[in-house]
mmCIF file of C-alpha atoms in Angstrom:
data_model
loop_
_atom_site.group_PDB
_atom_site.id
_atom_site.type_symbol
_atom_site.label_atom_id
_atom_site.label_comp_id
_atom_site.label_asym_id
_atom_site.label_seq_id
_atom_site.Cartn_x
_atom_site.Cartn_y
_atom_site.Cartn_z
ATOM 1 C CA MET I 230 25.822 16.067 4.529
ATOM 2 C CA LYS I 231 23.376 18.478 2.928
ATOM 3 C CA LYS I 232 21.569 20.753 5.360
ATOM 4 C CA PHE I 233 17.796 20.936 5.102
ATOM 5 C CA ASN I 234 15.200 23.381 6.359
ATOM 6 C CA PRO I 235 13.332 20.864 8.556
ATOM 7 C CA ILE I 236 9.558 20.594 8.417
ATOM 8 C CA LYS I 237 8.253 20.646 11.977
ATOM 9 C CA ILE I 238 5.814 17.848 12.805
ATOM 10 C CA GLY I 239 3.073 17.578 15.363
ATOM 11 C CA LEU I 240 2.173 13.900 15.746
ATOM 12 C CA ALA I 241 -1.477 13.122 16.512
ATOM 13 C CA GLY I 242 -1.675 9.657 18.049
ATOM 14 C CA VAL I 243 1.270 7.973 19.768
ATOM 15 C CA GLY I 244 0.572 4.375 18.808
ATOM 16 C CA ARG I 245 1.852 1.645 16.530
ATOM 17 C CA ALA I 246 1.940 3.864 13.438
ATOM 18 C CA GLY I 247 3.179 7.050 15.092
ATOM 19 C CA TYR I 248 5.663 5.630 17.569
ATOM 20 C CA ASN I 249 6.810 2.352 16.026
ATOM 21 C CA MET I 250 6.769 3.355 12.347
ATOM 22 C CA GLN I 251 6.852 7.092 11.728
ATOM 23 C CA GLY I 252 9.326 7.911 14.472
ATOM 24 C CA GLY I 253 12.026 5.681 13.021
ATOM 25 C CA GLU I 254 11.250 6.746 9.452
ATOM 26 C CA VAL I 255 11.731 10.432 10.259
ATOM 27 C CA GLU I 256 15.143 9.641 11.723
ATOM 28 C CA LYS I 257 16.182 8.324 8.285
ATOM 29 C CA THR I 258 15.287 11.552 6.447
ATOM 30 C CA GLU I 259 18.610 13.215 7.317
ATOM 31 C CA GLY I 260 17.089 16.301 8.907
ATOM 32 C CA ARG I 261 14.253 16.978 6.482
ATOM 33 C CA PHE I 262 11.723 16.609 9.322
ATOM 34 C CA GLU I 263 11.663 17.187 13.060
ATOM 35 C CA PHE I 264 9.067 16.275 15.695
ATOM 36 C CA VAL I 265 8.235 19.383 17.721
ATOM 37 C CA ALA I 266 4.938 18.219 19.261
ATOM 38 C CA CYS I 267 2.940 15.103 19.986
ATOM 39 C CA CYS I 268 -0.583 14.493 21.184
ATOM 40 C CA ASP I 269 -2.284 11.498 22.733
ATOM 41 C CA THR I 270 -5.093 10.912 25.220
ATOM 42 C CA GLU I 271 -2.479 9.315 27.514
ATOM 43 C CA MET I 272 0.309 11.693 28.601
ATOM 44 C CA GLU I 273 2.632 8.811 29.463
ATOM 45 C CA ARG I 274 2.681 7.870 25.784
ATOM 46 C CA CYS I 275 3.695 11.426 24.902
ATOM 47 C CA ASP I 276 6.405 11.285 27.566
ATOM 48 C CA LYS I 277 7.790 8.089 26.049
ATOM 49 C CA PHE I 278 7.678 9.514 22.536
ATOM 50 C CA ALA I 279 9.477 12.711 23.564
ATOM 51 C CA GLU I 280 12.111 10.746 25.467
ATOM 52 C CA LYS I 281 12.941 8.741 22.351
ATOM 53 C CA PHE I 282 12.611 11.266 19.521
ATOM 54 C CA ASN I 283 12.895 14.809 20.900
ATOM 55 C CA LYS I 284 13.129 15.628 24.587
ATOM 56 C CA SER I 285 12.007 19.235 23.964
ATOM 57 C CA CYS I 286 8.869 18.066 22.139
ATOM 58 C CA ASN I 287 5.696 19.910 23.220
ATOM 59 C CA LYS I 288 3.227 17.389 24.662
ATOM 60 C CA TYR I 289 -0.565 17.574 24.489
ATOM 61 C CA THR I 290 -3.583 15.529 25.484
ATOM 62 C CA ASN I 291 -5.929 17.912 23.636
ATOM 63 C CA TYR I 292 -5.725 17.863 19.823
ATOM 64 C CA ASP I 293 -7.206 21.349 19.397
ATOM 65 C CA GLU I 294 -4.473 22.734 21.626
ATOM 66 C CA MET I 295 -1.749 21.132 19.510
ATOM 67 C CA LEU I 296 -3.306 22.660 16.392
ATOM 68 C CA LYS I 297 -2.747 26.094 17.986
ATOM 69 C CA ASP I 298 0.977 25.398 18.418
ATOM 70 C CA PRO I 299 2.738 27.889 16.100
ATOM 71 C CA GLU I 300 5.787 25.630 15.805
ATOM 72 C CA VAL I 301 3.801 22.844 14.139
ATOM 73 C CA GLU I 302 3.888 23.063 10.329
ATOM 74 C CA LEU I 303 2.758 19.525 9.511
ATOM 75 C CA VAL I 304 0.273 17.399 11.438
ATOM 76 C CA SER I 305 0.804 13.676 11.039
ATOM 77 C CA VAL I 306 -2.580 12.074 11.667
ATOM 78 C CA ALA I 307 -1.894 8.650 13.192
ATOM 79 C CA VAL I 308 -4.903 8.281 15.494
ATOM 80 C CA ARG I 309 -7.348 5.377 15.205
ATOM 81 C CA SER I 310 -8.913 4.779 11.803
ATOM 82 C CA PRO I 311 -12.412 6.248 12.458
ATOM 83 C CA GLU I 312 -10.804 9.611 13.332
ATOM 84 C CA HIS I 313 -8.487 10.001 10.304
ATOM 85 C CA THR I 314 -10.848 12.103 8.212
ATOM 86 C CA GLU I 315 -12.028 14.400 11.025
ATOM 87 C CA TYR I 316 -8.523 15.028 12.368
ATOM 88 C CA SER I 317 -7.142 15.711 8.884
ATOM 89 C CA ILE I 318 -9.864 18.228 8.025
ATOM 90 C CA LYS I 319 -9.404 20.011 11.368
ATOM 91 C CA ALA I 320 -5.670 20.339 10.743
ATOM 92 C CA LEU I 321 -6.248 21.690 7.237
ATOM 93 C CA GLN I 322 -8.674 24.257 8.641
ATOM 94 C CA ALA I 323 -5.998 25.261 11.161
ATOM 95 C CA GLY I 324 -3.639 26.073 8.279
ATOM 96 C CA LYS I 325 -1.362 23.064 8.718
ATOM 97 C CA TYR I 326 0.066 20.655 6.204
ATOM 98 C CA VAL I 327 -1.405 17.195 6.825
ATOM 99 C CA PHE I 328 0.024 13.690 6.467
ATOM 100 C CA CYS I 329 -2.975 11.335 6.739
ATOM 101 C CA GLU I 330 -2.490 7.695 7.693
ATOM 102 C CA LYS I 331 -4.395 5.020 5.828
ATOM 103 C CA PRO I 332 -7.270 4.379 5.632
ATOM 104 C CA ILE I 333 -7.847 8.021 4.759
ATOM 105 C CA ALA I 334 -11.579 7.436 5.407
ATOM 106 C CA LEU I 335 -13.918 4.592 6.354
ATOM 107 C CA THR I 336 -16.634 5.545 3.851
ATOM 108 C CA LEU I 337 -16.753 7.107 0.427
ATOM 109 C CA ASP I 338 -18.767 10.040 1.815
ATOM 110 C CA GLU I 339 -15.945 10.768 4.285
ATOM 111 C CA ALA I 340 -13.329 10.464 1.550
ATOM 112 C CA LEU I 341 -15.207 12.965 -0.610
ATOM 113 C CA LYS I 342 -15.382 15.393 2.331
ATOM 114 C CA LEU I 343 -11.627 15.070 2.724
ATOM 115 C CA LYS I 344 -11.174 15.677 -0.999
ATOM 116 C CA ALA I 345 -13.334 18.801 -0.799
ATOM 117 C CA ALA I 346 -11.224 20.073 2.107
ATOM 118 C CA SER I 347 -8.011 19.376 0.194
ATOM 119 C CA GLU I 348 -9.336 21.400 -2.743
ATOM 120 C CA LYS I 349 -10.145 24.282 -0.404
ATOM 121 C CA TYR I 350 -6.572 24.139 0.943
ATOM 122 C CA PRO I 351 -4.575 23.077 -2.136
ATOM 123 C CA GLY I 352 -1.142 21.529 -1.705
ATOM 124 C CA LYS I 353 -1.678 20.899 2.007
ATOM 125 C CA LEU I 354 -2.822 17.251 2.163
ATOM 126 C CA PHE I 355 -0.574 14.202 1.740
ATOM 127 C CA LEU I 356 -1.712 10.577 1.926
ATOM 128 C CA ARG I 357 0.415 7.941 3.629
ATOM 129 C CA HIS I 358 0.193 5.284 0.918
ATOM 130 C CA ASN I 359 3.837 4.486 1.625
ATOM 131 C CA ARG I 360 3.649 0.986 0.137
ATOM 132 C CA ARG I 361 3.633 2.672 -3.270
ATOM 133 C CA PHE I 362 7.409 2.843 -2.735
ATOM 134 C CA GLU I 363 7.961 -0.845 -1.870
ATOM 135 C CA PRO I 364 11.130 -2.053 -3.649
ATOM 136 C CA CYS I 365 9.595 -5.359 -4.823
ATOM 137 C CA TYR I 366 6.433 -3.746 -6.162
ATOM 138 C CA ASN I 367 8.478 -1.188 -8.095
ATOM 139 C CA HIS I 368 10.949 -3.733 -9.468
ATOM 140 C CA ILE I 369 8.068 -5.897 -10.698
ATOM 141 C CA ARG I 370 6.494 -2.913 -12.441
ATOM 142 C CA GLU I 371 9.805 -2.273 -14.205
ATOM 143 C CA ILE I 372 9.922 -5.890 -15.416
ATOM 144 C CA MET I 373 6.314 -5.733 -16.598
ATOM 145 C CA ASP I 374 7.056 -2.514 -18.475
ATOM 146 C CA SER I 375 10.086 -4.122 -20.152
ATOM 147 C CA GLY I 376 7.775 -6.527 -22.004
ATOM 148 C CA ILE I 377 9.871 -9.677 -21.448
ATOM 149 C CA LEU I 378 6.893 -11.471 -19.885
ATOM 150 C CA GLY I 379 4.660 -10.565 -22.808
ATOM 151 C CA ASN I 380 1.048 -9.549 -22.267
ATOM 152 C CA ILE I 381 0.269 -9.757 -18.534
ATOM 153 C CA PHE I 382 -3.042 -11.527 -18.015
ATOM 154 C CA GLN I 383 -3.093 -12.290 -14.273
ATOM 155 C CA ILE I 384 -1.360 -11.143 -11.084
ATOM 156 C CA ARG I 385 -1.679 -12.660 -7.619
ATOM 157 C CA LEU I 386 -0.909 -10.527 -4.548
ATOM 158 C CA ARG I 387 -0.660 -12.078 -1.084
ATOM 159 C CA ARG I 388 -0.045 -10.779 2.432
ATOM 160 C CA ASN I 389 -0.653 -13.821 4.609
ATOM 161 C CA SER I 390 0.131 -14.989 8.128
ATOM 162 C CA TYR I 391 -1.599 -16.676 11.061
ATOM 163 C CA GLN I 392 -2.260 -14.533 14.128
ATOM 164 C CA ARG I 393 -4.744 -14.823 16.982
ATOM 165 C CA ARG I 394 -4.722 -11.056 17.117
ATOM 166 C CA ASP I 395 -6.567 -9.240 19.925
ATOM 167 C CA ASP I 396 -5.865 -5.499 19.566
ATOM 168 C CA TRP I 397 -8.328 -2.726 18.578
ATOM 169 C CA GLN I 398 -7.712 -3.392 14.896
ATOM 170 C CA THR I 399 -9.754 -6.586 15.262
ATOM 171 C CA LEU I 400 -12.867 -4.678 16.367
ATOM 172 C CA ILE I 401 -15.474 -3.288 13.964
ATOM 173 C CA GLU I 402 -16.399 -0.376 16.256
ATOM 174 C CA CYS I 403 -12.760 0.795 16.129
ATOM 175 C CA GLY I 404 -12.554 0.609 12.344
ATOM 176 C CA GLY I 405 -10.639 -2.647 12.512
ATOM 177 C CA GLY I 406 -10.313 -5.539 10.089
ATOM 178 C CA MET I 407 -7.821 -6.452 7.386
ATOM 179 C CA LEU I 408 -9.790 -4.462 4.818
ATOM 180 C CA ASN I 409 -8.946 -1.210 6.637
ATOM 181 C CA ASN I 410 -5.534 -2.341 7.870
ATOM 182 C CA TRP I 411 -3.600 -3.886 4.955
ATOM 183 C CA GLY I 412 -6.421 -3.381 2.465
ATOM 184 C CA PRO I 413 -5.665 0.219 1.375
ATOM 185 C CA HIS I 414 -2.084 -0.702 0.472
ATOM 186 C CA ILE I 415 -2.875 -3.777 -1.603
ATOM 187 C CA ILE I 416 -5.997 -2.307 -3.204
ATOM 188 C CA ASP I 417 -3.824 0.664 -4.225
ATOM 189 C CA HIS I 418 -1.275 -1.769 -5.734
ATOM 190 C CA SER I 419 -4.056 -3.708 -7.474
ATOM 191 C CA LEU I 420 -5.593 -0.657 -9.109
ATOM 192 C CA HIS I 421 -2.222 0.422 -10.487
ATOM 193 C CA LEU I 422 -1.142 -3.048 -11.613
ATOM 194 C CA LEU I 423 -4.466 -3.465 -13.415
ATOM 195 C CA GLU I 424 -3.433 -0.679 -15.839
ATOM 196 C CA SER I 425 -7.066 -0.357 -16.883
ATOM 197 C CA PRO I 426 -10.414 0.849 -15.580
ATOM 198 C CA VAL I 427 -12.105 -1.754 -13.382
ATOM 199 C CA LYS I 428 -14.764 -3.815 -15.137
ATOM 200 C CA LYS I 429 -15.811 -6.219 -12.355
ATOM 201 C CA VAL I 430 -15.060 -6.850 -8.677
ATOM 202 C CA TRP I 431 -15.634 -10.039 -6.673
ATOM 203 C CA SER I 432 -14.881 -10.282 -2.967
ATOM 204 C CA ARG I 433 -15.297 -12.251 0.212
ATOM 205 C CA LEU I 434 -14.466 -11.353 3.838
ATOM 206 C CA ARG I 435 -14.184 -13.837 6.715
ATOM 207 C CA ARG I 436 -13.012 -13.996 10.312
ATOM 208 C CA VAL I 437 -10.716 -16.957 10.927
ATOM 209 C CA ALA I 438 -8.168 -16.560 13.721
ATOM 210 C CA ALA I 439 -8.455 -13.034 15.161
ATOM 211 C CA VAL I 440 -10.484 -12.869 18.374
ATOM 212 C CA GLY I 441 -12.361 -9.640 17.573
ATOM 213 C CA ASP I 442 -15.466 -9.360 15.414
ATOM 214 C CA ALA I 443 -13.860 -7.858 12.277
ATOM 215 C CA GLU I 444 -12.623 -9.830 9.266
ATOM 216 C CA ASP I 445 -9.042 -11.107 9.264
ATOM 217 C CA HIS I 446 -9.161 -12.847 5.871
ATOM 218 C CA LEU I 447 -10.177 -11.241 2.590
ATOM 219 C CA THR I 448 -10.087 -12.083 -1.093
ATOM 220 C CA ILE I 449 -10.726 -9.545 -3.834
ATOM 221 C CA ILE I 450 -10.563 -10.180 -7.570
ATOM 222 C CA PHE I 451 -10.447 -7.185 -9.899
ATOM 223 C CA GLU I 452 -11.080 -7.634 -13.617
ATOM 224 C CA GLY I 453 -9.955 -4.802 -15.856
ATOM 225 C CA GLU I 454 -11.537 -3.680 -19.076
ATOM 226 C CA ASN I 455 -8.277 -4.887 -20.642
ATOM 227 C CA GLY I 456 -9.067 -8.450 -19.476
ATOM 228 C CA ARG I 457 -6.354 -8.569 -16.811
ATOM 229 C CA LEU I 458 -7.174 -10.140 -13.423
ATOM 230 C CA ILE I 459 -5.714 -9.050 -10.098
ATOM 231 C CA ASP I 460 -6.295 -11.708 -7.447
ATOM 232 C CA MET I 461 -5.429 -10.252 -4.035
ATOM 233 C CA GLU I 462 -5.620 -11.966 -0.665
ATOM 234 C CA ILE I 463 -4.799 -10.648 2.802
ATOM 235 C CA SER I 464 -5.048 -13.047 5.692
ATOM 236 C CA GLY I 465 -4.314 -13.369 9.368
ATOM 237 C CA GLY I 466 -5.679 -16.910 9.220
ATOM 238 C CA ALA I 467 -3.360 -18.610 6.702
ATOM 239 C CA ALA I 468 -1.069 -21.113 8.441
ATOM 240 C CA ILE I 469 0.852 -21.836 5.221
ATOM 241 C CA THR I 470 1.664 -18.812 3.090
ATOM 242 C CA GLU I 471 1.923 -18.303 -0.667
ATOM 243 C CA PRO I 472 4.409 -16.160 -2.607
ATOM 244 C CA VAL I 473 3.819 -12.450 -2.082
ATOM 245 C CA TYR I 474 3.810 -11.772 -5.843
ATOM 246 C CA GLN I 475 2.981 -13.972 -8.839
ATOM 247 C CA VAL I 476 2.836 -12.377 -12.298
ATOM 248 C CA TYR I 477 1.752 -14.303 -15.407
ATOM 249 C CA GLY I 478 2.288 -13.147 -18.985
ATOM 250 C CA ASP I 479 1.842 -14.927 -22.311
ATOM 251 C CA ARG I 480 5.637 -15.225 -22.727
ATOM 252 C CA GLY I 481 6.671 -15.897 -19.136
ATOM 253 C CA ALA I 482 6.104 -15.413 -15.436
ATOM 254 C CA LEU I 483 7.751 -14.242 -12.254
ATOM 255 C CA VAL I 484 7.317 -15.025 -8.599
ATOM 256 C CA SER I 485 8.608 -13.514 -5.365
ATOM 257 C CA GLN I 486 8.264 -15.624 -2.249
ATOM 258 C CA ASP I 487 9.664 -13.113 0.219
ATOM 259 C CA GLU I 488 10.100 -9.756 -1.608
ATOM 260 C CA LYS I 489 13.878 -10.226 -1.510
ATOM 261 C CA GLU I 490 14.316 -12.215 -4.726
ATOM 262 C CA LEU I 491 12.513 -12.487 -8.052
ATOM 263 C CA LYS I 492 12.405 -15.847 -9.820
ATOM 264 C CA MET I 493 11.651 -15.533 -13.543
ATOM 265 C CA ARG I 494 11.052 -17.924 -16.435
ATOM 266 C CA TYR I 495 10.357 -16.446 -19.849
ATOM 267 C CA ILE I 496 10.815 -17.166 -23.534
ATOM 268 C CA ASP I 497 13.922 -15.558 -25.015
ATOM 269 C CA PRO I 498 12.745 -12.165 -26.374
ATOM 270 C CA GLU I 499 14.820 -12.844 -29.512
ATOM 271 C CA GLN I 500 12.742 -15.924 -30.325
ATOM 272 C CA LYS I 501 9.897 -15.320 -32.728
ATOM 273 C CA LEU I 502 7.085 -17.796 -32.163
ATOM 274 C CA GLN I 503 6.088 -19.933 -35.139
ATOM 275 C CA ASP I 504 2.789 -19.346 -36.882
ATOM 276 C CA ILE I 505 1.118 -22.578 -35.739
ATOM 277 C CA LYS I 506 -2.464 -23.514 -36.585
ATOM 278 C CA ALA I 507 -4.631 -25.824 -34.497
ATOM 279 C CA LYS I 508 -5.691 -29.089 -36.135
ATOM 280 C CA LYS I 509 -8.898 -30.973 -35.475
ATOM 281 C CA GLU I 510 -7.447 -34.351 -36.564
ATOM 282 C CA SER I 511 -6.189 -36.840 -33.961
ATOM 283 C CA PRO I 512 -2.409 -36.547 -33.525
ATOM 284 C CA PRO I 513 -0.124 -39.494 -34.440
ATOM 285 C CA LEU I 514 0.064 -42.052 -31.648
ATOM 286 C CA ASP I 515 3.863 -41.858 -31.424
ATOM 287 C CA THR I 516 3.975 -38.077 -30.817
ATOM 288 C CA GLY I 517 1.041 -37.624 -28.468
ATOM 289 C CA PHE I 518 -0.090 -34.070 -27.891
ATOM 290 C CA ARG I 519 3.317 -32.410 -27.871
ATOM 291 C CA ASN I 520 3.991 -29.391 -30.021
ATOM 292 C CA PRO I 521 7.256 -29.872 -31.956
ATOM 293 C CA GLU I 522 8.187 -26.198 -31.560
ATOM 294 C CA LYS I 523 11.190 -25.738 -29.264
ATOM 295 C CA LEU I 524 10.894 -22.820 -26.886
ATOM 296 C CA ASP I 525 14.095 -21.127 -25.704
ATOM 297 C CA TRP I 526 13.436 -20.524 -22.037
ATOM 298 C CA ILE I 527 15.466 -18.136 -19.906
ATOM 299 C CA GLU I 528 15.395 -18.871 -16.175
ATOM 300 C CA LYS I 529 16.965 -16.633 -13.592
ATOM 301 C CA THR I 530 16.697 -15.547 -9.971
ATOM 302 C CA ILE I 531 17.684 -11.970 -9.229
ATOM 303 C CA PRO I 532 17.708 -9.822 -6.088
ATOM 304 C CA VAL I 533 15.001 -7.206 -5.669
ATOM 305 C CA GLU I 534 16.760 -4.017 -6.746
ATOM 306 C CA PRO I 535 14.518 -1.481 -8.512
ATOM 307 C CA SER I 536 16.365 1.135 -10.531
ATOM 308 C CA SER I 537 14.682 3.834 -8.434
ATOM 309 C CA LYS I 538 16.363 2.475 -5.254
ATOM 310 C CA CYS I 539 13.095 3.279 -3.466
ATOM 311 C CA GLU I 540 12.107 2.334 0.086
ATOM 312 C CA THR I 541 8.728 2.734 1.780
ATOM 313 C CA TRP I 542 10.037 5.516 4.040
ATOM 314 C CA HIS I 543 10.997 7.579 0.983
ATOM 315 C CA ILE I 544 7.445 8.898 1.021
ATOM 316 C CA TRP I 545 8.751 11.451 3.538
ATOM 317 C CA ASN I 546 11.373 12.708 1.074
ATOM 318 C CA HIS I 547 8.692 13.098 -1.593
ATOM 319 C CA MET I 548 6.584 15.071 0.877
ATOM 320 C CA TYR I 549 9.546 17.302 1.757
ATOM 321 C CA ASP I 550 10.184 18.038 -1.926
ATOM 322 C CA ALA I 551 6.507 18.876 -2.411
ATOM 323 C CA ILE I 552 6.358 21.270 0.550
ATOM 324 C CA ARG I 553 9.769 22.930 0.303
ATOM 325 C CA ASN I 554 10.512 22.698 -3.429
ATOM 326 C CA GLY I 555 7.092 22.610 -5.121
ATOM 327 C CA VAL I 556 7.634 19.165 -6.647
ATOM 328 C CA THR I 557 4.419 17.268 -7.430
ATOM 329 C CA PHE I 558 3.646 14.636 -4.795
ATOM 330 C CA PRO I 559 3.206 11.246 -6.542
ATOM 331 C CA ILE I 560 0.032 10.198 -4.675
ATOM 332 C CA THR I 561 -3.138 12.141 -5.420
ATOM 333 C CA ILE I 562 -6.316 12.590 -3.397
ATOM 334 C CA ASP I 563 -8.273 11.112 -6.313
ATOM 335 C CA GLU I 564 -6.224 7.910 -6.040
ATOM 336 C CA GLY I 565 -6.961 7.800 -2.320
ATOM 337 C CA VAL I 566 -10.681 8.300 -2.925
ATOM 338 C CA GLU I 567 -10.625 5.477 -5.499
ATOM 339 C CA VAL I 568 -9.150 3.108 -2.908
ATOM 340 C CA VAL I 569 -11.903 4.014 -0.421
ATOM 341 C CA LYS I 570 -14.546 3.583 -3.138
ATOM 342 C CA TYR I 571 -13.519 -0.023 -3.765
ATOM 343 C CA THR I 572 -13.033 -0.683 -0.053
ATOM 344 C CA GLU I 573 -16.644 0.341 0.527
ATOM 345 C CA MET I 574 -17.825 -1.684 -2.466
ATOM 346 C CA VAL I 575 -16.060 -4.778 -1.118
ATOM 347 C CA ARG I 576 -17.442 -4.276 2.380
ATOM 348 C CA LYS I 577 -21.015 -3.941 1.133
ATOM 349 C CA GLY I 578 -20.817 -6.749 -1.423
ATOM 350 C CA SER I 579 -18.844 -9.395 0.434
ATOM 351 C CA GLY I 580 -21.647 -10.859 2.530
ATOM 352 C CA PHE I 581 -19.687 -10.338 5.782
ATOM 353 C CA GLU I 582 -21.898 -8.853 8.465
ATOM 354 C CA ARG I 583 -20.283 -5.847 10.120
#
């Protein structure tokens, strides 16, 4: 196994993201990263984190004290959403690399402050838009790029379930709601799948099943200047779910129910469509409204296997290559700011009172 010069992490916030997600992801990086410190307002959480991931981990209940730790190279900001921007800027000012959880900011003003800080400390800030490396998303992009579905005119994205959720992410005062939780990931996907500047946005937010006061159901429709529609829905109040991905082109379509398989139906790329003209006369009674042209359909179901072999946790490997080897990180601060811009636009224009 190749030996790496590990990047030493100080984790800010021992919660669902830091403990349940990032801890296990770092273990998969084959020594590229190492937790050397953790910080939380509750020391028992730090004790539990250290016991599981590194028993010699330095433990803090004061964030400013952790920032003084000379061992810490990279601060992973995994505190509650309203604190992401402030904690990230503080870490940049302390000379640390920063891995900022989503949402990177709750308002566009905050996002622009974070951008300004990143420009003052270039190459130091990394955004945790890890869903950019989802296997299904990437495989679908490869199929779209191949052209076998023709011109893509509409895409439906769904992340649905039914949960009577009661944690802090259901509370407005804590920065909760599906728009801040799943929203950054799927808005990021939408903006890239649109492959065009946004022309129009329509949205609606509702609370259905969650017991807090923040929205748990949202619909956003993006229309691109190229005419393509992205219809995205995230719900904690949908008792029957839809396929996660549906992609429609003028020569075929694909659907993925569970992100494990892709079902496709498309016209054989070798078939050239006839030059047919519409007729205003009534069709013969014995043929009805059928077009006599025979279409050669190809139907197949294939496993999700993008050529890149990517996984969501690979974002860590990209970050390692950026820090240690000077390779360009594939997610930019401008892309993060764009996500926050549309998040704010949706929040203000949806009619949901926050």
